[in-house]
Coordinates of C-alpha atoms and ligand atoms in Angstrom, one line a residue:
M244 CA -0.1 -0.2 0.3
T245 CA 1.6 3.4 -0.6
S246 CA 1.0 6.5 1.6
P247 CA -0.2 9.0 0.2
T248 CA 0.9 12.7 1.0
T249 CA -2.1 14.5 -0.8
T250 CA -2.2 17.8 -2.1
P251 CA -5.0 19.8 -1.7
L252 CA -6.1 20.8 -5.1
P253 CA -8.3 23.9 -6.4
T254 CA -11.8 22.2 -6.4
R255 CA -15.7 22.3 -8.2
T256 CA -18.8 21.0 -7.0
I257 CA -20.8 18.6 -8.7
G258 CA -24.1 18.0 -7.8
D259 CA -24.3 17.7 -3.7
R260 CA -19.8 16.5 -4.0
T261 CA -16.9 18.8 -4.1
V262 CA -14.2 17.2 -6.1
S263 CA -11.0 18.8 -7.5
A264 CA -11.3 21.0 -10.5
I265 CA -9.2 18.6 -12.7
G266 CA -10.3 14.5 -12.2
L267 CA -8.5 12.0 -14.0
G268 CA -10.0 9.8 -17.0
G269 CA -9.6 6.4 -17.0
M270 CA -9.9 5.8 -20.3
P271 CA -6.7 5.4 -22.2
M272 CA -5.8 2.5 -19.2
S273 CA -8.9 0.1 -20.5
I274 CA -8.4 0.4 -24.4
E275 CA -6.4 -0.4 -26.8
G276 CA -2.9 0.9 -26.6
R277 CA -3.6 0.5 -22.4
P278 CA -0.3 -0.8 -20.4
D279 CA 0.1 -3.1 -18.2
R280 CA -1.7 -3.0 -14.7
A281 CA 1.2 -2.2 -12.7
R282 CA 1.1 1.3 -14.5
S283 CA -2.2 1.4 -14.0
V284 CA -2.8 1.4 -10.4
A285 CA 0.5 3.6 -10.1
T286 CA -1.4 5.8 -12.9
I287 CA -4.4 6.3 -10.7
H288 CA -1.9 6.4 -7.2
A289 CA -0.3 9.4 -8.9
S290 CA -3.2 10.8 -9.5
L291 CA -4.8 10.7 -6.1
D292 CA -1.2 11.6 -4.3
A293 CA -1.6 15.3 -6.7
G294 CA -5.0 15.7 -5.0
V295 CA -7.2 14.5 -7.5
T296 CA -10.6 13.4 -6.0
L297 CA -12.8 12.7 -9.8
I298 CA -12.8 10.0 -11.5
D299 CA -14.0 9.2 -15.1
T300 CA -14.7 6.0 -15.8
A301 CA -17.9 3.8 -17.6
D302 CA -18.5 0.0 -18.3
A303 CA -17.6 0.0 -21.8
Y304 CA -13.7 1.1 -20.9
H305 CA -12.5 -2.3 -22.0
Q306 CA -11.3 -4.0 -24.8
H307 CA -12.4 -7.7 -25.4
A308 CA -16.1 -8.6 -25.2
D309 CA -15.2 -10.8 -22.0
E310 CA -14.0 -7.8 -19.9
V311 CA -16.7 -5.9 -19.5
G312 CA -16.1 -3.1 -16.6
H313 CA -12.3 -3.3 -17.3
N314 CA -11.2 -0.1 -16.4
E315 CA -14.1 0.3 -12.9
T316 CA -12.3 -2.9 -11.8
L317 CA -8.6 -1.0 -12.4
I318 CA -9.9 1.9 -10.3
A319 CA -11.5 0.0 -7.4
E320 CA -8.0 -2.1 -7.0
A321 CA -6.1 1.3 -6.8
L322 CA -8.5 2.3 -4.9
R323 CA -8.7 -0.1 -2.3
S324 CA -4.4 -0.5 -2.1
W325 CA -4.3 3.4 -1.9
G326 CA -3.8 4.6 1.6
G327 CA -5.7 7.9 1.7
D328 CA -9.0 8.7 2.2
R329 CA -11.4 6.8 -0.1
D330 CA -14.5 8.1 0.6
G331 CA -13.3 11.6 -0.7
V332 CA -12.9 10.4 -4.1
L333 CA -16.1 10.5 -6.1
V334 CA -16.1 7.9 -8.8
A335 CA -18.4 8.7 -12.3
T336 CA -19.0 5.8 -14.1
K337 CA -21.5 5.3 -17.4
A338 CA -23.9 2.7 -19.2
G339 CA -25.4 2.6 -22.4
H340 CA -22.0 1.5 -24.4
L341 CA -21.6 -2.1 -25.8
R342 CA -18.1 -3.0 -26.9
P343 CA -18.5 -6.0 -28.9
G344 CA -14.2 -7.0 -29.0
D345 CA -13.7 -5.9 -33.0
G346 CA -12.9 -2.5 -31.5
S347 CA -16.4 -0.8 -32.5
W348 CA -18.5 1.0 -30.1
T349 CA -22.1 -0.2 -30.0
Q350 CA -24.7 1.3 -28.0
D351 CA -28.0 -0.3 -25.7
G352 CA -30.0 2.5 -24.2
R353 CA -33.1 0.3 -23.2
P354 CA -34.2 1.2 -19.9
E355 CA -33.8 -2.7 -18.9
H356 CA -30.1 -2.8 -19.6
I357 CA -29.3 0.3 -17.8
K358 CA -30.5 -0.8 -14.7
A359 CA -28.7 -4.0 -15.0
A360 CA -25.7 -2.5 -16.2
T361 CA -25.4 0.2 -13.3
K362 CA -26.2 -3.3 -11.1
A363 CA -22.8 -4.2 -12.2
S364 CA -21.1 -1.6 -12.1
A365 CA -21.5 -0.9 -8.2
Q366 CA -20.4 -4.5 -7.7
R367 CA -17.3 -4.2 -9.9
L368 CA -17.0 -0.8 -8.4
G369 CA -17.5 -2.3 -4.7
V370 CA -19.8 0.1 -3.6
E371 CA -23.3 -0.4 -2.6
A372 CA -24.6 3.5 -4.0
I373 CA -22.5 4.9 -7.4
G374 CA -20.9 8.1 -6.5
L375 CA -21.9 9.9 -10.3
H376 CA -23.8 7.7 -12.6
Q377 CA -24.1 9.5 -16.5
F378 CA -26.0 7.9 -18.9
H379 CA -23.0 7.4 -21.8
R380 CA -24.9 7.9 -25.5
P381 CA -28.2 8.8 -26.4
D382 CA -29.5 5.6 -28.7
P383 CA -31.0 6.4 -31.6
A384 CA -33.1 3.6 -31.2
V385 CA -34.7 4.2 -27.7
P386 CA -36.4 6.9 -26.8
Y387 CA -34.0 10.0 -25.0
A388 CA -36.4 10.4 -21.8
E389 CA -37.0 6.3 -21.9
S390 CA -33.3 6.0 -20.9
V391 CA -32.9 9.0 -18.7
G392 CA -35.6 7.4 -16.8
A393 CA -33.9 4.7 -15.7
L394 CA -31.3 7.3 -13.9
A395 CA -34.9 8.5 -11.8
E396 CA -35.4 5.4 -11.5
L397 CA -31.6 4.0 -10.2
L398 CA -32.0 7.4 -7.7
E399 CA -35.0 6.5 -5.9
E400 CA -33.4 2.7 -5.7
G401 CA -30.7 4.6 -3.7
V402 CA -28.0 2.6 -6.8
I403 CA -27.1 5.8 -7.5
Q404 CA -26.7 9.1 -5.4
M405 CA -26.4 11.5 -8.3
A406 CA -27.4 11.5 -12.1
G407 CA -25.4 13.0 -15.1
I408 CA -25.8 13.0 -19.3
S409 CA -22.9 12.3 -22.0
N410 CA -22.7 13.5 -25.7
A411 CA -26.2 15.2 -25.0
T412 CA -27.7 18.6 -27.2
T413 CA -29.1 21.7 -24.8
A414 CA -32.4 20.2 -26.1
Q415 CA -31.8 16.8 -24.4
I416 CA -29.8 18.6 -21.4
R417 CA -33.3 20.5 -20.8
E418 CA -35.0 16.8 -21.2
A419 CA -32.8 15.2 -18.7
Q420 CA -33.4 18.0 -16.3
Q421 CA -36.9 17.6 -16.3
V422 CA -37.0 13.9 -16.6
L423 CA -34.3 13.9 -13.7
G424 CA -37.2 16.6 -11.4
G425 CA -34.6 18.8 -11.6
R426 CA -32.0 16.3 -10.8
L427 CA -29.4 16.4 -13.3
V428 CA -26.2 17.3 -12.0
S429 CA -23.0 16.8 -14.9
V430 CA -22.6 17.2 -18.8
Q431 CA -20.1 15.3 -19.8
N432 CA -19.4 16.8 -24.1
Q433 CA -16.1 16.2 -26.2
F434 CA -14.5 19.6 -25.5
S435 CA -11.1 21.2 -26.8
P436 CA -9.3 23.9 -28.0
S437 CA -9.7 22.5 -31.3
F438 CA -13.2 21.0 -31.1
R439 CA -15.2 23.3 -29.4
S440 CA -18.3 22.5 -30.9
S441 CA -20.2 21.9 -27.4
D442 CA -19.6 25.6 -26.5
D443 CA -23.6 25.8 -26.9
E444 CA -23.7 23.1 -24.0
L445 CA -21.8 24.7 -22.2
R446 CA -23.1 27.5 -21.8
L447 CA -26.7 26.2 -21.2
C448 CA -25.0 24.1 -18.3
D449 CA -23.3 26.8 -16.7
E450 CA -26.7 28.9 -17.1
L451 CA -28.4 26.0 -15.0
G452 CA -25.5 25.1 -12.8
I453 CA -24.7 21.9 -13.8
A454 CA -20.9 20.6 -13.8
F455 CA -19.8 20.3 -17.1
L456 CA -16.5 17.7 -17.9
P457 CA -15.4 17.8 -20.9
W458 CA -13.7 14.7 -22.7
S459 CA -10.8 14.4 -25.1
P460 CA -10.3 18.0 -23.3
L461 CA -6.6 17.6 -24.8
G462 CA -8.3 16.2 -28.5
G463 CA -7.6 12.7 -27.4
I464 CA -5.5 9.7 -26.8
S465 CA -3.7 9.7 -30.5
S466 CA -3.3 13.7 -30.1
A467 CA -2.6 14.9 -26.8
A468 CA 1.3 15.0 -26.7
E469 CA 1.0 17.0 -30.1
L470 CA -0.1 20.4 -30.3
T471 CA -1.7 21.0 -33.7
P472 CA -0.1 24.4 -35.5
G473 CA -3.3 26.3 -35.5
L474 CA -2.8 26.4 -31.9
A475 CA 1.1 28.0 -31.5
P476 CA -0.6 30.5 -28.6
F477 CA -1.1 27.7 -26.5
A478 CA 3.0 27.1 -26.7
R479 CA 3.4 30.9 -26.5
V480 CA 1.2 31.0 -23.2
A481 CA 3.0 27.6 -21.8
E482 CA 6.4 29.7 -22.3
A483 CA 5.5 32.3 -20.4
H484 CA 4.6 30.4 -17.2
G485 CA 7.6 27.5 -17.7
V486 CA 4.8 25.2 -18.3
T487 CA 3.4 22.9 -20.9
P488 CA 0.5 24.0 -23.7
Q489 CA -0.7 21.0 -22.2
Q490 CA -1.2 22.1 -19.2
V491 CA -2.7 25.8 -20.3
T492 CA -4.7 23.8 -22.3
L493 CA -6.7 22.6 -19.1
A494 CA -6.3 26.1 -17.4
W495 CA -7.9 27.4 -19.9
M496 CA -11.1 25.3 -19.7
L497 CA -11.2 26.3 -15.8
A498 CA -10.8 29.8 -16.6
T499 CA -14.1 30.2 -19.4
S500 CA -16.6 28.7 -16.5
P501 CA -16.9 27.5 -12.8
V502 CA -18.9 24.7 -13.9
V503 CA -16.3 23.1 -16.2
V504 CA -14.3 20.1 -14.6
P505 CA -12.1 18.7 -17.2
I506 CA -10.3 15.3 -17.1
P507 CA -7.5 14.1 -19.1
G508 CA -7.5 10.9 -19.5
S509 CA -3.3 9.4 -18.5
S510 CA -2.2 6.0 -18.6
R511 CA 1.5 7.3 -17.0
P512 CA 1.9 8.9 -13.4
E513 CA 3.9 11.3 -15.6
T514 CA 1.0 12.7 -17.2
A515 CA -1.1 12.1 -14.2
R516 CA 0.8 14.5 -11.7
A517 CA 1.0 17.3 -14.7
S518 CA -2.2 17.3 -15.2
A519 CA -3.6 17.9 -11.6
E520 CA -1.1 20.4 -10.9
A521 CA -2.4 22.3 -13.9
A522 CA -5.5 23.0 -11.6
A523 CA -3.6 25.4 -9.8
L524 CA -2.5 27.3 -12.9
R525 CA -3.9 30.8 -13.2
L526 CA -4.3 32.6 -16.2
S527 CA -4.1 36.4 -17.0
P528 CA -7.9 37.8 -18.7
D529 CA -5.6 38.7 -21.2
E530 CA -4.2 35.1 -22.1
V531 CA -7.4 33.9 -21.9
A532 CA -9.2 36.1 -24.6
T533 CA -6.4 35.3 -26.2
L534 CA -6.9 31.4 -26.3
D535 CA -10.2 32.2 -26.7
A536 CA -9.7 33.1 -30.2
T537 CA -7.8 30.6 -31.2
D538 CA -8.9 27.3 -32.4
Ligands
LIG98 N1 -18.1 10.4 -23.0 C1 -17.8 10.4 -23.6 O1 -18.6 9.8 -24.4 C2 -16.1 9.3 -23.5 C3 -15.1 9.6 -25.0 C4 -14.0 9.5 -24.4 C5 -13.3 9.9 -23.6 N2 -14.1 10.2 -22.5 C6 -13.6 10.4 -21.2 O2 -12.5 11.7 -20.9 C7 -11.1 10.8 -20.7 C8 -10.4 12.3 -21.1 O3 -10.5 11.8 -22.5 P1 -9.1 11.2 -23.4 O4 -8.4 10.3 -22.8 O5 -10.0 10.3 -24.4 O6 -8.0 12.0 -24.2 P2 -7.5 12.9 -23.9 O7 -7.6 13.9 -22.0 O8 -7.7 14.6 -24.1 O9 -6.3 12.3 -23.9 C9 -5.4 11.6 -23.3 C10 -3.9 11.5 -23.2 O10 -3.6 12.9 -23.4 C11 -2.1 12.4 -22.0 N3 -2.6 13.2 -21.5 C12 -2.8 13.3 -20.4 N4 -2.6 14.8 -19.3 C13 -1.5 15.1 -20.0 C14 -0.6 15.9 -19.4 N5 0.1 17.0 -19.2 N6 0.6 16.5 -20.7 C15 0.7 15.7 -21.7 N7 0.1 14.7 -22.3 C16 -1.3 14.4 -21.3 C17 -1.9 10.9 -22.0 O11 -1.3 10.8 -22.1 P3 -0.4 9.6 -21.4 O12 -1.7 8.0 -22.0 O13 1.0 8.7 -22.4 O14 -0.6 9.1 -20.5 C18 -3.7 10.7 -22.8 O15 -3.2 9.6 -23.2 C19 -11.2 9.8 -21.3 O16 -10.1 9.0 -20.2 C20 -12.4 8.9 -21.0 O17 -12.7 9.2 -19.2 C21 -15.9 10.2 -22.6

């Protein structure tokens, strides 16, 4: 067991929970290209030691058909072997996607699937109630209100403590808020400097006081290490602060709205630590304005 010397980070709010302003995305540790288990556990421990108290996962973060929940199991294992305050960590998972094992991502938004999958997630995470559960992606074959209705039932049954949605439009955010009787606490959509098409959803979350969790905030697993030439201002600001463009990207996201909680993915302790450090990075209003105008 590690003996953590946790550093408190700036915080944000998701529903009634206070979490670190930057979370950890678990996906790179469980899909194609994933590291071995020991490095994944070290990555999660590095993130927790750095003060991260939000971990994003999903039952569909796995590679082969017979290992549903690979990432949830990994996170549960890493939390068990970590010496810090596990109760202070919010694990946010999802249901609604399936991975048949051929590299594809399929969908099942039927309420009966969502409910059964969520109960299986709770078992894998080793909890009586999941802290935050998010409907992964609207299923065109199922009315949205029915899929989200499953989350309302899970809240009432006490299987989940908070409900969120992912890959949602503004209309779906409003619909989910209604179906959940005002209990929608988070929206997780793709958002990064070069992918801003969820700007309307972010603004709506800001207006409604709902947490907005940008996914692939650094441009995604295969692009995060590089900087698109058009994003040179991020590199210039990074140089001025003696940090990396990826850290500036995360700090800029935090500056866009107090409801934003980025969840950068990591598969190495170094990147997990670097992302956590970005939570304390402050950009000037001029820098934020320049970056706002860069895409
Ligand atoms: N709801 C959805 O539909 C959906 C879809 C996609 C992702 N997500 C969630 O969002 C999370 C983040 O998205 P993502 O993992 O696809 O993409 P991402 O966060 O944009 O990029 C992940 C990659 O960034 C690298 N990285 C992380 N921090 C870094 C830093 N400070 N400096 C340099 N490189 C850094 C990591 O490299 P190393 O691997 O070398 O550590 C990792 O592979 C996922 O893990 C998952 O939890 C949700």
